[in-house]
PDB file of C-alpha atoms in Angstrom:
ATOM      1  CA  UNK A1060     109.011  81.472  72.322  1.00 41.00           C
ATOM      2  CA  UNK A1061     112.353  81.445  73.132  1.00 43.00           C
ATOM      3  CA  UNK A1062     113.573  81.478  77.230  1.00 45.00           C
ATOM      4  CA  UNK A1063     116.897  83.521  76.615  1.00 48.00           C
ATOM      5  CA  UNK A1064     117.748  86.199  78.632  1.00 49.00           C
ATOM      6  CA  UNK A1065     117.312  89.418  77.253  1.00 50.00           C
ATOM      7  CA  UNK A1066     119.416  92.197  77.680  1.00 45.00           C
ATOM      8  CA  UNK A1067     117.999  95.553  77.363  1.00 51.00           C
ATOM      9  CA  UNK A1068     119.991  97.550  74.467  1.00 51.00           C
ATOM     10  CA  UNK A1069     121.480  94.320  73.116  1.00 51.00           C
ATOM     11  CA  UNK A1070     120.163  92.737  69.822  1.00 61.00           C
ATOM     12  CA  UNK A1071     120.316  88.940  69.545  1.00 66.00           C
ATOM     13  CA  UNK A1072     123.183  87.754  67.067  1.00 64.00           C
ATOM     14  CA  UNK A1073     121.455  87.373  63.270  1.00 73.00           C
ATOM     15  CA  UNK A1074     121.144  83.501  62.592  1.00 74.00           C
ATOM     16  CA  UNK A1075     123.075  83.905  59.810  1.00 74.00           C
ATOM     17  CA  UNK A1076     126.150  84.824  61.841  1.00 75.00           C
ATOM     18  CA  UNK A1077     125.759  82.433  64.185  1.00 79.00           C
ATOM     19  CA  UNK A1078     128.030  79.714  62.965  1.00 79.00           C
ATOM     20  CA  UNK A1079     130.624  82.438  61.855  1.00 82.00           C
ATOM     21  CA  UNK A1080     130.638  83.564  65.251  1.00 87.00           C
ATOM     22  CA  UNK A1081     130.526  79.850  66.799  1.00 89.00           C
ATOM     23  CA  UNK A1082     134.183  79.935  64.691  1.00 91.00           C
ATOM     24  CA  UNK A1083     135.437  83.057  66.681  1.00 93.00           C
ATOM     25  CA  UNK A1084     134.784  80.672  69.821  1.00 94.00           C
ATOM     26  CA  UNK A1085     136.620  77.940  68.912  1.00 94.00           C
ATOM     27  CA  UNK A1086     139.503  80.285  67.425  1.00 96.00           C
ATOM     28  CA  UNK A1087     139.609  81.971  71.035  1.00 97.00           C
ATOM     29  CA  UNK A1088     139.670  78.791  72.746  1.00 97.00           C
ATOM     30  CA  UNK A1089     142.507  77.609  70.476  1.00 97.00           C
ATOM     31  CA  UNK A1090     144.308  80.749  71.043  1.00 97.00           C
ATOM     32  CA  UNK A1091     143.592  80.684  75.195  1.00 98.00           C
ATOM     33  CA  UNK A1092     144.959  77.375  75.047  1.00 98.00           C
ATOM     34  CA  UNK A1093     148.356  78.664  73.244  1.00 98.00           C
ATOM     35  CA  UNK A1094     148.523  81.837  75.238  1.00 97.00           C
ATOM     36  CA  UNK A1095     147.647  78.976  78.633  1.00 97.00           C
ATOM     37  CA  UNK A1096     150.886  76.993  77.731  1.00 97.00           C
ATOM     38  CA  UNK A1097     153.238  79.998  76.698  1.00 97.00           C
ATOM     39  CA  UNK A1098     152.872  81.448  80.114  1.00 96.00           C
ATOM     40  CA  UNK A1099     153.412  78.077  81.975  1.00 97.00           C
ATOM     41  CA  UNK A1100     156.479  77.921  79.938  1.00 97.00           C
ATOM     42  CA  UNK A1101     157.778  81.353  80.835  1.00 95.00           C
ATOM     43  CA  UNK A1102     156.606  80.579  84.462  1.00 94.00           C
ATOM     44  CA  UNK A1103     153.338  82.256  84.911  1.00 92.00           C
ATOM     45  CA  UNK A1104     150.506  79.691  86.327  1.00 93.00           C
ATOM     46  CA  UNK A1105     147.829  81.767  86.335  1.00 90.00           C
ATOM     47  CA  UNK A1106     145.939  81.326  83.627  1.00 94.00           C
ATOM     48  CA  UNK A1107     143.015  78.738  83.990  1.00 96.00           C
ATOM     49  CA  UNK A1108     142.081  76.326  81.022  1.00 97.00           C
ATOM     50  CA  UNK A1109     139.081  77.615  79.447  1.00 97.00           C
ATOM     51  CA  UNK A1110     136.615  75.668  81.076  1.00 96.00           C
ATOM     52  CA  UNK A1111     137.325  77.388  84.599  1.00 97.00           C
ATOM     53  CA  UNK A1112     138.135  80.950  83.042  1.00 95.00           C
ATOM     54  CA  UNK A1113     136.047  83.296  84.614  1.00 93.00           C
ATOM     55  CA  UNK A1114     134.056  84.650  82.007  1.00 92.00           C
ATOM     56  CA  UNK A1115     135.107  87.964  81.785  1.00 90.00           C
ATOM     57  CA  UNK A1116     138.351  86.404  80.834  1.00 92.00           C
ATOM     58  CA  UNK A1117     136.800  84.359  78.143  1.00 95.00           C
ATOM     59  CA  UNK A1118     134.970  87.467  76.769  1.00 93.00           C
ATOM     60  CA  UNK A1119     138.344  89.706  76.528  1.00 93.00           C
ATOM     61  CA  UNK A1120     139.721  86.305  74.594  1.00 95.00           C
ATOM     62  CA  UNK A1121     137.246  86.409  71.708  1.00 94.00           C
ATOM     63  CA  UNK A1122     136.886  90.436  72.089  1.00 93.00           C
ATOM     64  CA  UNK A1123     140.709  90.013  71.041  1.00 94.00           C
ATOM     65  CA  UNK A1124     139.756  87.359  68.019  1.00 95.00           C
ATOM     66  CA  UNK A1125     136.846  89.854  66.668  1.00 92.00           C
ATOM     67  CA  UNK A1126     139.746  92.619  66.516  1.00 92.00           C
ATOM     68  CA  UNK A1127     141.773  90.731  64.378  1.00 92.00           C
ATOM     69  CA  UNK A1128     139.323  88.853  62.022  1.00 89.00           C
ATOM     70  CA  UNK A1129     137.270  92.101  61.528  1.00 87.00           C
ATOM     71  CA  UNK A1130     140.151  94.552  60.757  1.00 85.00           C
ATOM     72  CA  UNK A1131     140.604  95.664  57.421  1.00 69.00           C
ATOM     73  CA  UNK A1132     144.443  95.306  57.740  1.00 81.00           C
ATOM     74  CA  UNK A1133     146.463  93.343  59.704  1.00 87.00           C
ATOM     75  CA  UNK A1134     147.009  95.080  62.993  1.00 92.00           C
ATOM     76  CA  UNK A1135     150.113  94.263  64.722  1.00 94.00           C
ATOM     77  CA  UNK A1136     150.660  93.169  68.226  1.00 95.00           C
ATOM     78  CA  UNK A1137     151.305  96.485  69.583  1.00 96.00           C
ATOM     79  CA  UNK A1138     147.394  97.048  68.359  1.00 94.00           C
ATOM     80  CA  UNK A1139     146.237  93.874  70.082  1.00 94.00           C
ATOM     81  CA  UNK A1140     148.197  94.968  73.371  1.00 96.00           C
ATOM     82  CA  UNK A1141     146.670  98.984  73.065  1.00 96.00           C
ATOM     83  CA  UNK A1142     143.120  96.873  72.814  1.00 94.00           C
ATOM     84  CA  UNK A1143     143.493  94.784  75.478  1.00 94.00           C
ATOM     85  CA  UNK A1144     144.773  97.578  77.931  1.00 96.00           C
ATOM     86  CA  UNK A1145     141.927  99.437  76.876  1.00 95.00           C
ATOM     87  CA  UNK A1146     139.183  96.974  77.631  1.00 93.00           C
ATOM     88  CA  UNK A1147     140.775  96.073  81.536  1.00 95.00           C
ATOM     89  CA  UNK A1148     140.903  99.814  82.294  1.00 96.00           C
ATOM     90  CA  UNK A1149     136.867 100.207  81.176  1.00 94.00           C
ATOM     91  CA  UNK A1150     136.756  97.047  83.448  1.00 93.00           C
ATOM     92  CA  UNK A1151     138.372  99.345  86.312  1.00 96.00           C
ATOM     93  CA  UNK A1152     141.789  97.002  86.511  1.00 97.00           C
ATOM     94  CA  UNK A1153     145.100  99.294  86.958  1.00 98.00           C
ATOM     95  CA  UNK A1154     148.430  98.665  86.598  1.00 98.00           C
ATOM     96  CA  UNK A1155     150.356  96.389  89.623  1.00 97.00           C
ATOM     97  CA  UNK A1156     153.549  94.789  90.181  1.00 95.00           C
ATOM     98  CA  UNK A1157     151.820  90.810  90.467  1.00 93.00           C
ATOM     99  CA  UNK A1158     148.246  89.847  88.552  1.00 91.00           C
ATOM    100  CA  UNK A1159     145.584  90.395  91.374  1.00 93.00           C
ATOM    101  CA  UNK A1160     142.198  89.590  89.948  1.00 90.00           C
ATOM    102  CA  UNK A1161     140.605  90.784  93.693  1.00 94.00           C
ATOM    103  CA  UNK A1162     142.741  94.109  92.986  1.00 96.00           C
ATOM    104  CA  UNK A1163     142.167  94.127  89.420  1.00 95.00           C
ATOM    105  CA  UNK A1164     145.807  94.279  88.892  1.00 96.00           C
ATOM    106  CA  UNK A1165     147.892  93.526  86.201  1.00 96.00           C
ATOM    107  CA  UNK A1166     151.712  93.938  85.602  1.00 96.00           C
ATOM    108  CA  UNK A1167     151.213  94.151  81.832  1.00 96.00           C
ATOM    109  CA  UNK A1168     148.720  96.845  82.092  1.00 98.00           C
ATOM    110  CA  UNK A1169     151.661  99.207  80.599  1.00 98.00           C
ATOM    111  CA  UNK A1170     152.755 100.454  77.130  1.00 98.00           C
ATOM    112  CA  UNK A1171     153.611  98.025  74.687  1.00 97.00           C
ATOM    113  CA  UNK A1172     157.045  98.937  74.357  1.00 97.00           C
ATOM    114  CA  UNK A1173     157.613  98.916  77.824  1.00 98.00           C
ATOM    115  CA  UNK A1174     156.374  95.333  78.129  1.00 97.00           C
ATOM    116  CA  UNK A1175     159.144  92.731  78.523  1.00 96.00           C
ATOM    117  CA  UNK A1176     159.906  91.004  75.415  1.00 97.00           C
ATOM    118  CA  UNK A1177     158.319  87.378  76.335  1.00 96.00           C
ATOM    119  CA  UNK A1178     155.055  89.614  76.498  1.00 96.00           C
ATOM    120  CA  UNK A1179     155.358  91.490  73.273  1.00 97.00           C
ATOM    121  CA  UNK A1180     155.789  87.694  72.018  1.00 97.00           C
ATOM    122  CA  UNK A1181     152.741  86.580  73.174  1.00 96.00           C
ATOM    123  CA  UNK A1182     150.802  88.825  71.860  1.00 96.00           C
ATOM    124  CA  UNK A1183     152.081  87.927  68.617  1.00 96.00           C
ATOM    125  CA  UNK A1184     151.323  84.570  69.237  1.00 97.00           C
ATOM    126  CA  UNK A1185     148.011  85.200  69.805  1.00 96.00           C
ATOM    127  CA  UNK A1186     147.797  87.373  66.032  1.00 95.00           C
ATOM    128  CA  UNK A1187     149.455  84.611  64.574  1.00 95.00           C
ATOM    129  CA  UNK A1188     147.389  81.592  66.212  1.00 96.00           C
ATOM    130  CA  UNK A1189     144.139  83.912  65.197  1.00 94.00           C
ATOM    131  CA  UNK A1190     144.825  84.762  61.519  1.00 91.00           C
ATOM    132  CA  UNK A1191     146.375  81.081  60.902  1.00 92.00           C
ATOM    133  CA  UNK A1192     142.904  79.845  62.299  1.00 92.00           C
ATOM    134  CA  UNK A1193     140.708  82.272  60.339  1.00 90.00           C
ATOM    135  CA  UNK A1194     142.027  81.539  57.130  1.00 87.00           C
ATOM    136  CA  UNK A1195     141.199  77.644  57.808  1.00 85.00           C
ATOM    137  CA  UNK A1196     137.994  78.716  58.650  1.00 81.00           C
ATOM    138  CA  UNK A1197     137.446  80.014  55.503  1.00 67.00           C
ATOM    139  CA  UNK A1198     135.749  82.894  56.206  1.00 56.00           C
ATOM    140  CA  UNK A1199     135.876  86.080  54.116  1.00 53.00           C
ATOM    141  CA  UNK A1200     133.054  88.251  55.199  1.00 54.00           C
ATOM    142  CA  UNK A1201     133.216  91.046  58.733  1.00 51.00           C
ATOM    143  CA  UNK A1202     131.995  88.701  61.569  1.00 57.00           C
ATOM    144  CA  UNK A1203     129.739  90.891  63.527  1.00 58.00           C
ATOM    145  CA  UNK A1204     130.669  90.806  67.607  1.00 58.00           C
ATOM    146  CA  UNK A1205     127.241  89.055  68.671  1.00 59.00           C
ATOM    147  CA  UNK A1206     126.860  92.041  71.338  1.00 56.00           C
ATOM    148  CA  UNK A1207     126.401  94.782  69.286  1.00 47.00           C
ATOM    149  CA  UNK A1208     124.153  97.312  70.271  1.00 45.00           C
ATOM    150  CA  UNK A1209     121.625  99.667  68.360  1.00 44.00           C
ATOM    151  CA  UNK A1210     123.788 102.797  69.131  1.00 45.00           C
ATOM    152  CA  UNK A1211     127.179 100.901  67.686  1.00 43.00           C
ATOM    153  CA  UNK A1212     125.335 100.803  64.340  1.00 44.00           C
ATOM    154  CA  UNK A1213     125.794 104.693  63.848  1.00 43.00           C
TER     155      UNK A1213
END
């Protein structure tokens, strides 16, 4: 008998996706770690390494991988910004001048053509770090997001 947690609603990820999804992990992680060192470099130190990333932060990460490896056409960064916008504001974060996690603020919380251009870059980082990594993985079939629940099925 197994001691996971159950959630009520939530199916267990199949076995058989299990190592396909153990790939969108380390892709995310790769891709954290990218996204981590492009915004020291345009002088934004608040992104934590992985290891000390709250977890909703690591959950938006591979939310953002699953978009990309399980889209039937490559979706551009303006796609991965409308996604990520989408998923802070059902997390109740608005837009604000300076990141505020307390607030749930975030300057990029905006259109993506309003976003300054080192922004719209990373973004397309991340696509690029994401579908680079996928096709080393390998992996041709729809990875299933291992929190799927009964209704998303219809």
């Amino acid at each position: 008998m197994s001691s996971a947690k159950k959630t009520p609603g939530v199916r267990p990820l199949p076995e058989s996706q299990l190592p396909k999804f153990r790939a969108v992990e380390r892709i995310a992680r790769v891709a954290h770690a990218a996204v981590r060192e492009f915004n020291l470099a345009i002088g934004d130190p608040t992104m934590p390494p992985w290891g000390n990333a709250p977890e909703w932060h690591r959950a938006s990460m591979i939310n953002g991988v699953f978009l990309h490896v399980n889209s039937p056409c490559k979706l551009t960064p303006e796609h991965s910004h409308d996604n990520w916008c989408k998923q802070r504001e059902a997390e109740g974060w608005i837009y604000g001048p300076e990141k505020d996690i307390e607030k749930r603020e975030h300057p990029c919380l905006m259109p993506f053509m309003e976003l300054p251009d080192d922004q719209r870059r990373k973004d397309a980082l991340f696509i690029n770090i994401v579908r680079a990594l996928w096709l080393a993985e390998e992996i041709k079939e729809d990875v299933q997001h291992p929190h799927y629940t009964e209704r998303d099925e219809n």
